[in-house]
Short mmCIF file of C-alpha atoms and ligand atoms in Angstrom, two decimals:
data_model
loop_
_atom_site.label_atom_id
_atom_site.label_comp_id
_atom_site.label_asym_id
_atom_site.label_seq_id
_atom_site.Cartn_x
_atom_site.Cartn_y
_atom_site.Cartn_z
CA MET A 1 -32.88 -18.02 -16.40
CA ILE A 2 -30.30 -19.35 -14.20
CA THR A 3 -28.81 -23.52 -13.88
CA VAL A 4 -29.58 -25.55 -11.28
CA THR A 5 -28.11 -28.89 -10.67
CA PHE A 6 -30.75 -31.98 -9.40
CA ILE A 7 -28.67 -35.21 -8.03
CA GLU A 8 -30.95 -38.05 -8.39
CA ALA A 9 -30.55 -41.06 -6.42
CA ASP A 10 -28.42 -43.10 -8.86
CA GLY A 11 -25.80 -40.02 -8.60
CA THR A 12 -26.72 -38.76 -12.06
CA ARG A 13 -26.77 -35.28 -12.02
CA ARG A 14 -29.10 -32.78 -13.95
CA ALA A 15 -28.52 -29.50 -15.07
CA ILE A 16 -31.75 -27.68 -15.92
CA GLN A 17 -33.03 -23.97 -16.49
CA ALA A 18 -35.33 -22.26 -14.68
CA LYS A 19 -37.07 -19.48 -15.96
CA LEU A 20 -36.75 -16.56 -12.90
CA GLY A 21 -39.74 -16.70 -10.57
CA ASP A 22 -40.46 -19.89 -11.28
CA PRO A 23 -40.67 -22.58 -8.00
CA LEU A 24 -37.35 -24.76 -8.45
CA MET A 25 -39.98 -27.69 -8.78
CA ILE A 26 -41.31 -26.68 -11.91
CA PRO A 27 -38.61 -26.92 -14.57
CA ALA A 28 -37.63 -29.92 -12.63
CA ARG A 29 -40.50 -31.61 -12.80
CA ASN A 30 -40.83 -30.96 -16.26
CA ALA A 31 -37.43 -31.80 -17.14
CA GLY A 32 -38.10 -35.57 -15.82
CA VAL A 33 -35.51 -35.15 -13.09
CA ARG A 34 -36.00 -38.51 -10.71
CA GLY A 35 -37.37 -38.52 -7.69
CA ILE A 36 -39.32 -34.83 -8.31
CA VAL A 37 -42.88 -36.02 -8.42
CA ALA A 38 -45.26 -32.81 -6.42
CA GLU A 39 -48.72 -34.55 -5.98
CA CYS A 40 -49.80 -31.33 -4.59
CA GLY A 41 -48.94 -29.18 -7.13
CA GLY A 42 -46.85 -26.78 -5.21
CA SER A 43 -48.54 -26.31 -2.00
CA ALA A 44 -46.20 -27.32 0.54
CA MET A 45 -48.21 -30.11 1.32
CA CYS A 46 -46.84 -33.83 0.10
CA ALA A 47 -43.04 -33.36 -0.04
CA THR A 48 -42.79 -35.45 -3.18
CA CYS A 49 -40.08 -32.48 -4.11
CA HIS A 50 -38.26 -32.53 -1.06
CA CYS A 51 -34.80 -31.97 -1.98
CA TYR A 52 -31.60 -31.66 0.03
CA VAL A 53 -29.55 -28.16 -0.36
CA GLU A 54 -25.90 -29.01 -1.48
CA GLU A 55 -24.18 -26.07 -2.65
CA ALA A 56 -25.93 -22.72 -2.48
CA ALA A 57 -24.23 -19.23 -2.38
CA ALA A 58 -24.96 -17.97 1.20
CA GLY A 59 -28.03 -15.65 1.58
CA SER A 60 -29.27 -17.49 -1.51
CA LEU A 61 -32.57 -19.05 -0.32
CA PRO A 62 -35.43 -18.21 1.40
CA ASP A 63 -35.81 -19.00 4.63
CA ALA A 64 -38.32 -21.38 5.10
CA LEU A 65 -41.69 -20.44 6.06
CA PRO A 66 -43.69 -22.44 9.12
CA ASP A 67 -45.38 -24.64 6.07
CA GLU A 68 -42.91 -26.04 4.03
CA LEU A 69 -40.58 -26.73 8.14
CA ASP A 70 -44.35 -28.65 9.25
CA THR A 71 -44.19 -30.47 5.61
CA ILE A 72 -40.60 -31.26 5.91
CA GLU A 73 -40.77 -32.45 10.13
CA PHE A 74 -43.78 -34.36 9.54
CA ASN A 75 -44.22 -35.77 5.58
CA ALA A 76 -40.64 -35.36 4.03
CA ASN A 77 -38.49 -39.04 4.52
CA GLU A 78 -35.42 -38.54 5.92
CA PRO A 79 -35.26 -34.74 6.93
CA GLN A 80 -32.21 -33.04 7.68
CA ASP A 81 -30.93 -29.37 7.61
CA ASN A 82 -30.25 -28.52 4.61
CA SER A 83 -33.90 -29.88 3.65
CA ARG A 84 -36.42 -27.96 1.66
CA LEU A 85 -38.94 -28.25 -0.36
CA THR A 86 -38.06 -26.79 -4.13
CA CYS A 87 -41.88 -25.60 -4.41
CA GLN A 88 -40.99 -23.24 -2.21
CA ILE A 89 -37.91 -21.92 -3.88
CA LYS A 90 -38.14 -19.50 -6.18
CA ALA A 91 -35.49 -19.53 -9.45
CA THR A 92 -33.33 -15.80 -8.22
CA PRO A 93 -29.97 -15.19 -10.45
CA ALA A 94 -28.70 -15.92 -6.55
CA LEU A 95 -29.39 -19.61 -6.88
CA ASP A 96 -27.76 -19.88 -10.32
CA GLY A 97 -25.39 -22.71 -10.13
CA ALA A 98 -26.91 -24.43 -7.13
CA VAL A 99 -27.19 -27.83 -6.66
CA PHE A 100 -29.68 -29.84 -5.05
CA ARG A 101 -29.97 -33.54 -3.84
CA VAL A 102 -32.97 -35.61 -4.70
CA ALA A 103 -34.26 -36.73 -1.06
CA THR A 104 -35.39 -40.17 -1.78
CA GLY A 105 -39.43 -41.39 -1.92
CA ARG A 106 -41.72 -40.99 1.44
S1 FES B 1 -44.68 -29.81 -4.55
FE1 FES B 1 -46.16 -30.93 -3.03
S2 FES B 1 -44.65 -29.87 -1.38
FE2 FES B 1 -43.52 -29.43 -2.81
#
């Protein structure tokens, strides 16, 4: 297990435990992090798991694949350079302590 923090829209910080190998969206949604809706269930299609990477160790995040980049570009609200879909980021030891800010809805 690793600990990852999600910052909700009102600034509330939620530290959650993520099982290694699980997409970060899953423990965030299960913990009730506000703003993580995950309508598509993790298929990189809905962008309702969109977050901004606030803190992460260098090299700890996998590169975004074309499907993720397309969904961010066309479906995410206010995409930024640090935008990611948390359903596409699997928990790894390198991500322990990472911080993500939940993007506002579409
Ligand atoms: S859950 Fe739909 S894009 Fe991540």
